[in-house]
Structures are given as C-alpha cells and as structure tokens.
Amino acid sequence: MSATSAIRPDRAAPGLPVLEVGFRPFFLAGAVWAVLVLAIWLAALSGLVDPGGSSYGALAWHAHEMVFGVGSAIVGGFLLTAMPGWTGQPKLAGRGLALLVGLWALGRVLMLVPDLPGVAVVAAVDLGFLAVLSGRGFLQVRAGRNWRNLPVAAGPLLMLAGNALVHAEAAGLASRGAELGAKAGLAVIVLLIAMIGGRIIPAFTRNWLNNTGRGGPLPSEPDWVDGLVLATTVLALAAWLAAPEAMATGILAAVAAAGGAVRLARWCGWRTLAEPLVWVLHLGFLWVPVGLALAAGAALMPELVPAAAVPHAFGVGAMGTMTLAMMTRATLGHTGRALVADRVTTAIYLLVSAAAVCRVLAALAPALAGHAVELSGGAWMLAFGLYAVAYAPKLWGRKVDAAG
C-alpha cells in the first residue's frame, strides 16, 4: 500500500456527490454527532437529560457514543475510502452507502432511548453497522489478495467485539462489560492510529518536505524499529485492558511509550511547523505515547496518576486530534483542493488540542475538574462544529479542479 493512496482523489461519479464515497457522509455525520454527544453529555451532567435510559445509563452511553458512535463513523468513512484504493476493489457508493449511513444513524437514535425498543433491538442495529463494515473489509482484502492490510480490516471486527460487551452488560449477561467494552474499542482505534499513522505520517511529511524544496533530514522509512514498537504497543494495550493496575502493565506501557516517542522523533515533525496540515499529524500521534505513559503512571504510581487520565488522553487526544487531522486532509485531497490548511482548519486543530489538554488536566487535577471539563467540552464542540460548518460544502458538493 502506498501512503498517498490514503488520500487519492476520486473521479466524479453521477448521482448525489455526498454519496460518491464513504468519507463524505460519514465524516460529516461523525462531526455533527461529536458535537451532539458532548452537548447531550454536558446536559446530562446538569441533570437536564438522561441518555441511555435505565438499560445503559448516562455514563455508559457517553463512553459508548464517543467510541462506537463518533469513532466508528470516522473509522468507517476512512476505511470505506482507503480500502478500495489499497485493494483495487470497487468502492461503496450510492444507495448502498446511504443504507449503511442510515444503519449507523439508527443505532445512534436507539442508543438515546434504548428502553423503548429494548436492548436486543438496539444491539442488533448497533452491532450490525460494524458487522457490515468488517465483512466488507475482509471481502475486499480477500478479493484483492492484499493480505498486508488484513490487520487493518480486522479493526472493525475487534471494535464489534468490544461493542458487544457493552450490550451484553445492558442485557444482564456480563458484569463491567460496558467499561471493558468501551476501553477495548478505544484501544482498537489507538492501535489503528499506531498502524496507519506509521505509514502515512512519515510519507506525507517526506512529500511535503520534498515538494517545498526543504533540504536536511527526511523521515525514516518503516523498518524493524517500527515493527518492534508496534508489537510492544499491542502488548501494552492488551495489558491495559486485562490488568490496568499490574506492575507488568506499567512496565510494558512505559516501554511502549518510549518506543512511540522514538518512532515519532524519527519522522522529523519539528521540520513541518510551517504547515498545520502536516504538523497536526505528528501532534495527533504524540497522544499515543502520552496515553501509554499515563497508563504506565496509573499502574506504577496510582497516587499521582489517576486511571481516568488514560482513556481521555487516548480518546480526546489521540482519537480526536488524529481523526480531525485525517478528516480535513482527506476532504481537501479527495475533493480536488490544495493540501494547505487555512485559518479555520488551523483553528480546528488548536481547539481539539485544547480540548485534549483540558480533559487530561481535569483527570490529573481534580480541583480543576469542573471548569476544565466544561472548557474541554466547549473546545471539542467548537472543533468538530467548525469542521462540520466549514467542510460541509466540500463534502456535499462535487469535486473541484485541483487548486495549485
């Protein structure tokens, strides 16, 4: 797979432009839902609404919708766009894509009021989206004999397994399934960032440095170091899920964090400060080793590092920043626009970064939690809201001629 294929522009197709390729409807819907989830959650904290009903509860609903609502939409949009390019197989478009978006959206509605249809119906619809996404990915890998991307295609299947745990607890079939399931889904997203980011970040950085005529060092090519760090990251995330308080988990997470920092340093991110569209990729990836370092601290020094800091570093930091980085870049590239961040796009990156810092700070410093959570939620909603408003015309409209 070439890294540039991840944002290869599509040819214009007849029909409604927003249904030409997966990133268009799913990035837009995911951004809108990211705003609504936080707005509903902040209202729930004030006692104004009760999302999730008695079947799931507001806290489980919030974690579920951040990971399996927002996260699965962005993952779905990315994979439905990238996998056809990687495997040489047809892309999903038109009516089929509309039906899949509808299935995802129905899951969001049912999760808000699960007591009305019942857990069985909610689970069937919600799990159905990831099942379809997973099945399509595996079929494309097999048809294209593109076995290198089999681990990426497995991402939605692993997310489905985590999602099933959430519904299992609501059905009375598992204890603590909601907590473990949400953490598992988040761990899969972090792993996808570690895998795919390791391919595209150094490649995009190298391309930008070469295209702008900058001399000096270039990002290293993927090698055994990346493979070793990635394997350690898999073990550390698995240990975080299985035994987050164990000393072995702390050691594994510390090693993986150090390896991730070394890996990131090899990509020369400090040389890209002139272009936000590039440096934000490095910033988003940085939250992976930061989250792992916090996981190490929570296991080895729990009196100093609360466990709650870890999922927020992974979720708001890594997932939030990296998804917006790829959503903006892919939207620009696929719609024929120049790969240059304007002021609004730069503001999106700064806002999601502020949201991440404030949310982790709220976990690390309980005395500041109230204001920090509100600031984080506000910055998150502004970041994704700005994307939805500024990029909706690009997602909804037809591709334009390449701009420079």
CSV table of C-alpha atoms in Angstrom, one decimal:
chain,number,residue,atom,x,y,z
A,1,MET,CA,0.0,0.0,0.0
A,2,SER,CA,1.3,3.4,-0.9
A,3,ALA,CA,0.7,6.0,1.8
A,4,THR,CA,-0.5,8.5,-0.8
A,5,SER,CA,-3.4,6.2,-1.8
A,6,ALA,CA,-5.0,7.1,1.6
A,7,ILE,CA,-6.0,10.4,0.1
A,8,ARG,CA,-6.0,9.7,-3.6
A,9,PRO,CA,-8.7,11.9,-5.2
A,10,ASP,CA,-11.7,10.1,-6.6
A,11,ARG,CA,-13.2,10.7,-10.1
A,12,ALA,CA,-16.5,12.4,-10.2
A,13,ALA,CA,-19.5,10.0,-10.2
A,14,PRO,CA,-23.1,10.5,-11.3
A,15,GLY,CA,-25.6,11.0,-8.5
A,16,LEU,CA,-25.6,12.8,-5.2
A,17,PRO,CA,-22.0,13.9,-4.6
A,18,VAL,CA,-22.2,13.2,-0.8
A,19,LEU,CA,-22.8,9.5,-1.6
A,20,GLU,CA,-19.9,9.1,-4.1
A,21,VAL,CA,-17.5,7.7,-1.5
A,22,GLY,CA,-17.6,6.7,2.2
A,23,PHE,CA,-15.7,9.6,3.7
A,24,ARG,CA,-18.2,12.2,2.6
A,25,PRO,CA,-21.3,11.2,4.6
A,26,PHE,CA,-19.5,9.6,7.5
A,27,PHE,CA,-17.1,12.4,8.2
A,28,LEU,CA,-19.9,14.9,8.1
A,29,ALA,CA,-22.3,12.7,10.2
A,30,GLY,CA,-19.4,11.8,12.6
A,31,ALA,CA,-18.5,15.5,13.1
A,32,VAL,CA,-22.2,16.5,13.8
A,33,TRP,CA,-22.6,13.6,16.2
A,34,ALA,CA,-19.4,14.5,18.0
A,35,VAL,CA,-20.9,17.9,18.8
A,36,LEU,CA,-24.3,16.5,19.9
A,37,VAL,CA,-22.7,13.8,22.1
A,38,LEU,CA,-20.8,16.4,24.1
A,39,ALA,CA,-23.8,18.7,24.2
A,40,ILE,CA,-26.1,15.9,25.5
A,41,TRP,CA,-23.4,14.7,28.0
A,42,LEU,CA,-22.9,18.2,29.4
A,43,ALA,CA,-26.7,18.5,29.7
A,44,ALA,CA,-26.8,15.1,31.5
A,45,LEU,CA,-24.2,16.2,34.0
A,46,SER,CA,-26.5,19.1,34.8
A,47,GLY,CA,-29.4,16.7,35.3
A,48,LEU,CA,-31.4,18.0,32.3
A,49,VAL,CA,-31.5,14.8,30.3
A,50,ASP,CA,-31.0,11.1,30.8
A,51,PRO,CA,-29.4,9.5,27.7
A,52,GLY,CA,-29.1,5.7,27.7
A,53,GLY,CA,-32.1,5.2,29.9
A,54,SER,CA,-32.2,2.6,32.6
A,55,SER,CA,-30.7,-0.1,30.2
A,56,TYR,CA,-27.3,1.5,29.8
A,57,GLY,CA,-27.1,4.7,31.9
A,58,ALA,CA,-25.8,8.1,31.0
A,59,LEU,CA,-22.1,7.3,31.8
A,60,ALA,CA,-22.0,4.1,29.7
A,61,TRP,CA,-23.9,5.9,26.9
A,62,HIS,CA,-21.4,8.7,26.8
A,63,ALA,CA,-18.4,6.3,26.6
A,64,HIS,CA,-20.2,4.2,24.1
A,65,GLU,CA,-21.1,7.0,21.8
A,66,MET,CA,-17.7,8.6,21.9
A,67,VAL,CA,-16.1,5.3,20.8
A,68,PHE,CA,-18.8,3.4,18.9
A,69,GLY,CA,-20.8,6.4,17.7
A,70,VAL,CA,-18.2,9.0,16.7
A,71,GLY,CA,-15.2,6.7,16.5
A,72,SER,CA,-16.9,4.1,14.3
A,73,ALA,CA,-18.3,6.7,11.9
A,74,ILE,CA,-14.8,8.2,11.3
A,75,VAL,CA,-13.2,4.7,11.1
A,76,GLY,CA,-15.9,3.6,8.7
A,77,GLY,CA,-15.5,6.7,6.5
A,78,PHE,CA,-11.8,6.3,6.3
A,79,LEU,CA,-11.8,2.6,5.6
A,80,LEU,CA,-14.6,2.8,3.0
A,81,THR,CA,-12.5,5.3,1.2
A,82,ALA,CA,-9.0,3.9,1.6
A,83,MET,CA,-9.6,0.1,1.4
A,84,PRO,CA,-10.8,0.2,-2.3
A,85,GLY,CA,-7.6,2.1,-3.2
A,86,TRP,CA,-5.4,-0.3,-1.2
A,87,THR,CA,-7.1,-3.5,-2.6
A,88,GLY,CA,-8.2,-2.4,-6.1
A,89,GLN,CA,-11.8,-3.2,-5.3
A,90,PRO,CA,-15.0,-1.2,-6.1
A,91,LYS,CA,-16.0,1.5,-3.5
A,92,LEU,CA,-19.3,1.5,-1.8
A,93,ALA,CA,-21.5,4.4,-3.2
A,94,GLY,CA,-25.0,5.5,-3.9
A,95,ARG,CA,-27.9,3.6,-2.4
A,96,GLY,CA,-25.7,1.0,-0.6
A,97,LEU,CA,-23.7,3.8,1.1
A,98,ALA,CA,-26.9,5.6,2.1
A,99,LEU,CA,-28.3,2.4,3.7
A,100,LEU,CA,-25.1,1.9,5.7
A,101,VAL,CA,-25.2,5.5,6.9
A,102,GLY,CA,-28.8,5.0,7.8
A,103,LEU,CA,-28.0,1.9,9.8
A,104,TRP,CA,-25.3,3.8,11.7
A,105,ALA,CA,-27.7,6.8,12.4
A,106,LEU,CA,-30.5,4.4,13.5
A,107,GLY,CA,-28.1,3.0,16.1
A,108,ARG,CA,-27.5,6.5,17.5
A,109,VAL,CA,-31.2,7.2,17.9
A,110,LEU,CA,-31.9,3.9,19.5
A,111,MET,CA,-29.0,4.3,22.0
A,112,LEU,CA,-30.5,7.5,23.1
A,113,VAL,CA,-33.8,5.8,24.1
A,114,PRO,CA,-32.9,2.1,24.4
A,115,ASP,CA,-35.7,1.4,26.9
A,116,LEU,CA,-38.4,1.8,24.2
A,117,PRO,CA,-37.2,-0.8,21.6
A,118,GLY,CA,-35.3,-3.0,24.1
A,119,VAL,CA,-31.7,-4.0,24.4
A,120,ALA,CA,-32.0,-6.8,21.8
A,121,VAL,CA,-33.2,-4.5,19.1
A,122,VAL,CA,-30.6,-1.8,20.0
A,123,ALA,CA,-27.8,-4.3,20.0
A,124,ALA,CA,-28.8,-5.8,16.7
A,125,VAL,CA,-28.9,-2.5,14.9
A,126,ASP,CA,-25.8,-1.0,16.6
A,127,LEU,CA,-23.6,-4.2,16.1
A,128,GLY,CA,-25.0,-4.6,12.5
A,129,PHE,CA,-23.1,-1.5,11.3
A,130,LEU,CA,-19.7,-2.8,12.5
A,131,ALA,CA,-20.5,-6.2,11.2
A,132,VAL,CA,-21.2,-4.9,7.7
A,133,LEU,CA,-18.1,-2.7,7.8
A,134,SER,CA,-16.0,-5.6,8.9
A,135,GLY,CA,-17.4,-8.0,6.4
A,136,ARG,CA,-16.8,-5.7,3.5
A,137,GLY,CA,-13.3,-5.0,4.6
A,138,PHE,CA,-12.4,-8.7,4.8
A,139,LEU,CA,-14.0,-9.4,1.4
A,140,GLN,CA,-12.1,-6.6,-0.3
A,141,VAL,CA,-8.8,-7.8,1.2
A,142,ARG,CA,-9.5,-11.4,0.0
A,143,ALA,CA,-10.7,-10.3,-3.4
A,144,GLY,CA,-7.6,-8.1,-3.9
A,145,ARG,CA,-5.3,-10.6,-2.2
A,146,ASN,CA,-4.0,-7.6,-0.3
A,147,TRP,CA,-3.0,-9.6,2.8
A,148,ARG,CA,-0.9,-6.8,4.2
A,149,ASN,CA,-4.0,-4.9,5.1
A,150,LEU,CA,-5.7,-7.8,6.9
A,151,PRO,CA,-4.8,-6.3,10.4
A,152,VAL,CA,-6.4,-3.0,9.3
A,153,ALA,CA,-9.6,-4.8,8.1
A,154,ALA,CA,-9.7,-6.6,11.4
A,155,GLY,CA,-10.2,-3.3,13.2
A,156,PRO,CA,-14.0,-3.1,12.9
A,157,LEU,CA,-14.3,-6.7,13.9
A,158,LEU,CA,-12.4,-6.1,17.1
A,159,MET,CA,-14.5,-2.9,17.7
A,160,LEU,CA,-17.6,-5.1,17.2
A,161,ALA,CA,-16.3,-7.4,20.0
A,162,GLY,CA,-15.9,-4.6,22.4
A,163,ASN,CA,-19.2,-3.1,21.5
A,164,ALA,CA,-20.9,-6.5,22.1
A,165,LEU,CA,-19.6,-6.4,25.7
A,166,VAL,CA,-21.4,-3.1,26.3
A,167,HIS,CA,-24.7,-4.5,25.1
A,168,ALA,CA,-24.1,-7.7,27.0
A,169,GLU,CA,-24.0,-5.8,30.3
A,170,ALA,CA,-27.1,-4.0,29.4
A,171,ALA,CA,-28.8,-7.3,28.7
A,172,GLY,CA,-27.6,-8.7,32.1
A,173,LEU,CA,-25.2,-11.1,30.5
A,174,ALA,CA,-21.9,-9.6,31.7
A,175,SER,CA,-20.6,-7.6,34.6
A,176,ARG,CA,-18.5,-4.5,33.9
A,177,GLY,CA,-19.0,-5.2,30.2
A,178,ALA,CA,-19.7,-1.5,29.4
A,179,GLU,CA,-16.4,-0.3,30.9
A,180,LEU,CA,-14.3,-3.0,29.4
A,181,GLY,CA,-16.0,-2.8,26.0
A,182,ALA,CA,-15.6,0.9,25.7
A,183,LYS,CA,-11.9,0.6,26.6
A,184,ALA,CA,-11.4,-2.2,24.1
A,185,GLY,CA,-13.0,-0.2,21.3
A,186,LEU,CA,-10.8,2.8,22.2
A,187,ALA,CA,-7.7,0.6,22.3
A,188,VAL,CA,-8.5,-0.7,18.8
A,189,ILE,CA,-8.8,2.9,17.5
A,190,VAL,CA,-5.4,3.7,19.1
A,191,LEU,CA,-3.9,0.7,17.5
A,192,LEU,CA,-5.3,1.7,14.1
A,193,ILE,CA,-3.7,5.1,14.6
A,194,ALA,CA,-0.4,3.5,15.5
A,195,MET,CA,-0.5,1.2,12.4
A,196,ILE,CA,-1.9,3.5,9.8
A,197,GLY,CA,-0.1,6.6,11.2
A,198,GLY,CA,3.2,4.8,10.9
A,199,ARG,CA,2.6,4.5,7.2
A,200,ILE,CA,1.2,7.8,6.2
A,201,ILE,CA,2.8,10.4,8.6
A,202,PRO,CA,6.4,9.9,7.5
A,203,ALA,CA,5.3,9.6,3.9
A,204,PHE,CA,3.2,12.8,4.0
A,205,THR,CA,6.0,14.6,5.8
A,206,ARG,CA,8.6,13.4,3.3
A,207,ASN,CA,6.4,14.5,0.4
A,208,TRP,CA,5.8,18.0,1.9
A,209,LEU,CA,9.5,18.5,2.6
A,210,ASN,CA,10.4,17.5,-0.9
A,211,ASN,CA,7.6,19.4,-2.6
A,212,THR,CA,8.6,22.6,-0.7
A,213,GLY,CA,12.3,22.2,-1.6
A,214,ARG,CA,13.5,21.9,2.0
A,215,GLY,CA,16.8,20.3,2.4
A,216,GLY,CA,18.0,18.5,5.5
A,217,PRO,CA,17.0,15.2,7.2
A,218,LEU,CA,13.9,13.3,6.0
A,219,PRO,CA,11.6,10.9,7.9
A,220,SER,CA,13.0,7.4,8.2
A,221,GLU,CA,11.4,4.6,6.1
A,222,PRO,CA,9.4,2.0,8.0
A,223,ASP,CA,11.8,-0.7,9.4
A,224,TRP,CA,12.2,-3.2,12.2
A,225,VAL,CA,12.1,-0.4,14.8
A,226,ASP,CA,8.5,0.5,13.8
A,227,GLY,CA,7.6,-3.2,13.8
A,228,LEU,CA,9.1,-3.7,17.3
A,229,VAL,CA,7.4,-0.6,18.7
A,230,LEU,CA,4.1,-1.6,17.2
A,231,ALA,CA,4.3,-5.1,18.7
A,232,THR,CA,5.1,-3.6,22.1
A,233,THR,CA,2.2,-1.2,21.8
A,234,VAL,CA,-0.2,-4.1,21.0
A,235,LEU,CA,1.0,-5.9,24.2
A,236,ALA,CA,0.8,-2.8,26.3
A,237,LEU,CA,-2.8,-2.0,25.2
A,238,ALA,CA,-3.8,-5.6,25.8
A,239,ALA,CA,-2.3,-5.5,29.3
A,240,TRP,CA,-4.1,-2.2,29.9
A,241,LEU,CA,-7.4,-3.9,29.1
A,242,ALA,CA,-6.7,-7.1,31.1
A,243,ALA,CA,-4.9,-5.8,34.2
A,244,PRO,CA,-4.5,-2.0,34.2
A,245,GLU,CA,-3.1,-1.9,37.8
A,246,ALA,CA,-0.5,-4.6,37.4
A,247,MET,CA,3.2,-3.7,37.6
A,248,ALA,CA,3.8,-5.6,34.3
A,249,THR,CA,1.3,-3.4,32.6
A,250,GLY,CA,3.1,-0.3,33.9
A,251,ILE,CA,6.4,-1.6,32.6
A,252,LEU,CA,5.0,-2.6,29.2
A,253,ALA,CA,3.3,0.7,28.8
A,254,ALA,CA,6.4,2.7,29.7
A,255,VAL,CA,8.5,0.8,27.2
A,256,ALA,CA,5.8,1.2,24.5
A,257,ALA,CA,5.5,5.0,25.3
A,258,ALA,CA,9.3,5.4,25.0
A,259,GLY,CA,9.3,3.5,21.7
A,260,GLY,CA,6.4,5.6,20.4
A,261,ALA,CA,8.3,8.7,21.2
A,262,VAL,CA,11.4,7.4,19.4
A,263,ARG,CA,9.3,6.4,16.5
A,264,LEU,CA,7.7,9.9,16.3
A,265,ALA,CA,11.1,11.6,16.6
A,266,ARG,CA,12.3,9.7,13.5
A,267,TRP,CA,9.6,11.3,11.4
A,268,CYS,CA,11.0,14.9,11.7
A,269,GLY,CA,7.8,16.5,12.8
A,270,TRP,CA,9.7,19.6,14.0
A,271,ARG,CA,10.5,20.5,10.4
A,272,THR,CA,6.8,20.9,9.5
A,273,LEU,CA,5.8,23.8,11.7
A,274,ALA,CA,5.1,25.9,8.6
A,275,GLU,CA,2.2,23.7,7.5
A,276,PRO,CA,-0.5,22.9,10.1
A,277,LEU,CA,-1.9,20.2,7.8
A,278,VAL,CA,1.3,18.2,8.3
A,279,TRP,CA,2.3,19.0,11.9
A,280,VAL,CA,-1.1,18.1,13.2
A,281,LEU,CA,-0.5,14.5,12.2
A,282,HIS,CA,2.6,14.5,14.4
A,283,LEU,CA,0.7,16.2,17.2
A,284,GLY,CA,-2.2,13.7,17.0
A,285,PHE,CA,0.2,10.7,17.0
A,286,LEU,CA,2.0,12.2,20.0
A,287,TRP,CA,-1.0,11.5,22.2
A,288,VAL,CA,-0.4,7.7,21.7
A,289,PRO,CA,2.8,7.6,23.7
A,290,VAL,CA,1.4,10.2,26.1
A,291,GLY,CA,-1.5,7.9,26.8
A,292,LEU,CA,0.8,5.0,27.2
A,293,ALA,CA,3.0,7.0,29.6
A,294,LEU,CA,-0.1,7.9,31.6
A,295,ALA,CA,-1.1,4.2,31.6
A,296,ALA,CA,2.3,3.4,33.0
A,297,GLY,CA,2.0,6.1,35.7
A,298,ALA,CA,-1.5,4.9,36.6
A,299,ALA,CA,-0.1,1.3,37.1
A,300,LEU,CA,3.1,2.2,38.8
A,301,MET,CA,2.2,5.4,40.6
A,302,PRO,CA,-1.6,5.4,41.1
A,303,GLU,CA,-1.4,8.0,43.9
A,304,LEU,CA,-0.1,10.5,41.3
A,305,VAL,CA,-1.7,9.5,38.0
A,306,PRO,CA,-5.5,8.7,38.1
A,307,ALA,CA,-6.6,5.9,35.8
A,308,ALA,CA,-9.2,8.2,34.3
A,309,ALA,CA,-6.5,10.2,32.6
A,310,VAL,CA,-5.6,7.3,30.3
A,311,PRO,CA,-8.9,6.9,28.3
A,312,HIS,CA,-9.2,10.7,27.9
A,313,ALA,CA,-5.7,11.0,26.5
A,314,PHE,CA,-6.4,8.2,24.1
A,315,GLY,CA,-10.0,9.4,23.3
A,316,VAL,CA,-9.9,13.2,23.2
A,317,GLY,CA,-6.2,13.4,22.5
A,318,ALA,CA,-5.3,10.7,20.0
A,319,MET,CA,-8.7,9.9,18.5
A,320,GLY,CA,-9.9,13.5,18.5
A,321,THR,CA,-6.8,15.1,17.1
A,322,MET,CA,-5.9,12.4,14.6
A,323,THR,CA,-9.5,12.0,13.2
A,324,LEU,CA,-9.8,15.7,12.6
A,325,ALA,CA,-6.3,15.7,11.0
A,326,MET,CA,-7.3,13.0,8.6
A,327,MET,CA,-10.8,14.3,8.1
A,328,THR,CA,-9.5,17.7,6.9
A,329,ARG,CA,-6.7,16.3,4.8
A,330,ALA,CA,-8.8,13.6,3.1
A,331,THR,CA,-11.6,16.0,2.4
A,332,LEU,CA,-9.3,18.5,0.8
A,333,GLY,CA,-7.4,15.9,-1.2
A,334,HIS,CA,-10.4,13.9,-2.4
A,335,THR,CA,-12.4,17.0,-3.4
A,336,GLY,CA,-9.6,18.4,-5.6
A,337,ARG,CA,-8.5,21.2,-3.3
A,338,ALA,CA,-4.9,22.2,-2.3
A,339,LEU,CA,-3.4,20.4,0.7
A,340,VAL,CA,-3.0,23.6,2.6
A,341,ALA,CA,-4.6,24.5,6.0
A,342,ASP,CA,-6.5,27.8,6.1
A,343,ARG,CA,-7.1,29.7,9.3
A,344,VAL,CA,-10.3,27.8,10.1
A,345,THR,CA,-8.6,24.5,9.7
A,346,THR,CA,-5.7,25.6,11.9
A,347,ALA,CA,-8.3,26.8,14.5
A,348,ILE,CA,-9.9,23.3,14.4
A,349,TYR,CA,-6.5,21.8,15.3
A,350,LEU,CA,-5.8,24.2,18.1
A,351,LEU,CA,-9.3,23.7,19.6
A,352,VAL,CA,-9.2,20.0,19.6
A,353,SER,CA,-5.7,20.2,21.2
A,354,ALA,CA,-7.0,22.5,23.9
A,355,ALA,CA,-9.9,20.0,24.5
A,356,ALA,CA,-7.4,17.2,25.0
A,357,VAL,CA,-5.2,19.1,27.3
A,358,CYS,CA,-8.1,20.4,29.4
A,359,ARG,CA,-9.7,17.0,29.7
A,360,VAL,CA,-6.5,15.2,30.8
A,361,LEU,CA,-5.8,18.1,33.2
A,362,ALA,CA,-9.3,17.6,34.7
A,363,ALA,CA,-8.4,14.0,35.4
A,364,LEU,CA,-4.9,14.8,36.8
A,365,ALA,CA,-6.1,17.8,39.0
A,366,PRO,CA,-9.5,17.1,40.5
A,367,ALA,CA,-9.6,20.6,42.0
A,368,LEU,CA,-9.8,22.0,38.5
A,369,ALA,CA,-12.1,19.3,37.1
A,370,GLY,CA,-15.3,21.3,36.9
A,371,HIS,CA,-14.0,24.2,34.8
A,372,ALA,CA,-11.6,22.0,32.9
A,373,VAL,CA,-14.3,19.6,31.8
A,374,GLU,CA,-16.5,22.5,30.7
A,375,LEU,CA,-13.6,24.1,28.7
A,376,SER,CA,-12.7,20.7,27.2
A,377,GLY,CA,-16.3,20.1,26.1
A,378,GLY,CA,-16.7,23.5,24.7
A,379,ALA,CA,-13.4,23.3,22.7
A,380,TRP,CA,-14.4,19.8,21.4
A,381,MET,CA,-17.8,21.0,20.2
A,382,LEU,CA,-16.2,24.1,18.6
A,383,ALA,CA,-13.6,22.0,16.8
A,384,PHE,CA,-16.0,19.4,15.3
A,385,GLY,CA,-18.6,22.1,14.8
A,386,LEU,CA,-16.2,24.2,12.8
A,387,TYR,CA,-15.3,21.2,10.7
A,388,ALA,CA,-19.0,20.4,10.0
A,389,VAL,CA,-19.7,24.0,9.0
A,390,ALA,CA,-16.6,24.8,7.0
A,391,TYR,CA,-16.2,21.4,5.3
A,392,ALA,CA,-19.9,20.5,4.7
A,393,PRO,CA,-19.9,22.4,1.3
A,394,LYS,CA,-16.9,20.4,0.3
A,395,LEU,CA,-18.3,17.1,1.4
A,396,TRP,CA,-21.7,17.8,-0.1
A,397,GLY,CA,-20.6,19.3,-3.3
A,398,ARG,CA,-18.8,18.0,-6.4
A,399,LYS,CA,-15.1,17.7,-6.7
A,400,VAL,CA,-13.4,20.9,-8.0
A,401,ASP,CA,-10.5,21.3,-10.3
A,402,ALA,CA,-7.1,20.9,-8.5
A,403,ALA,CA,-6.1,24.1,-6.8
A,404,GLY,CA,-2.4,24.5,-7.2
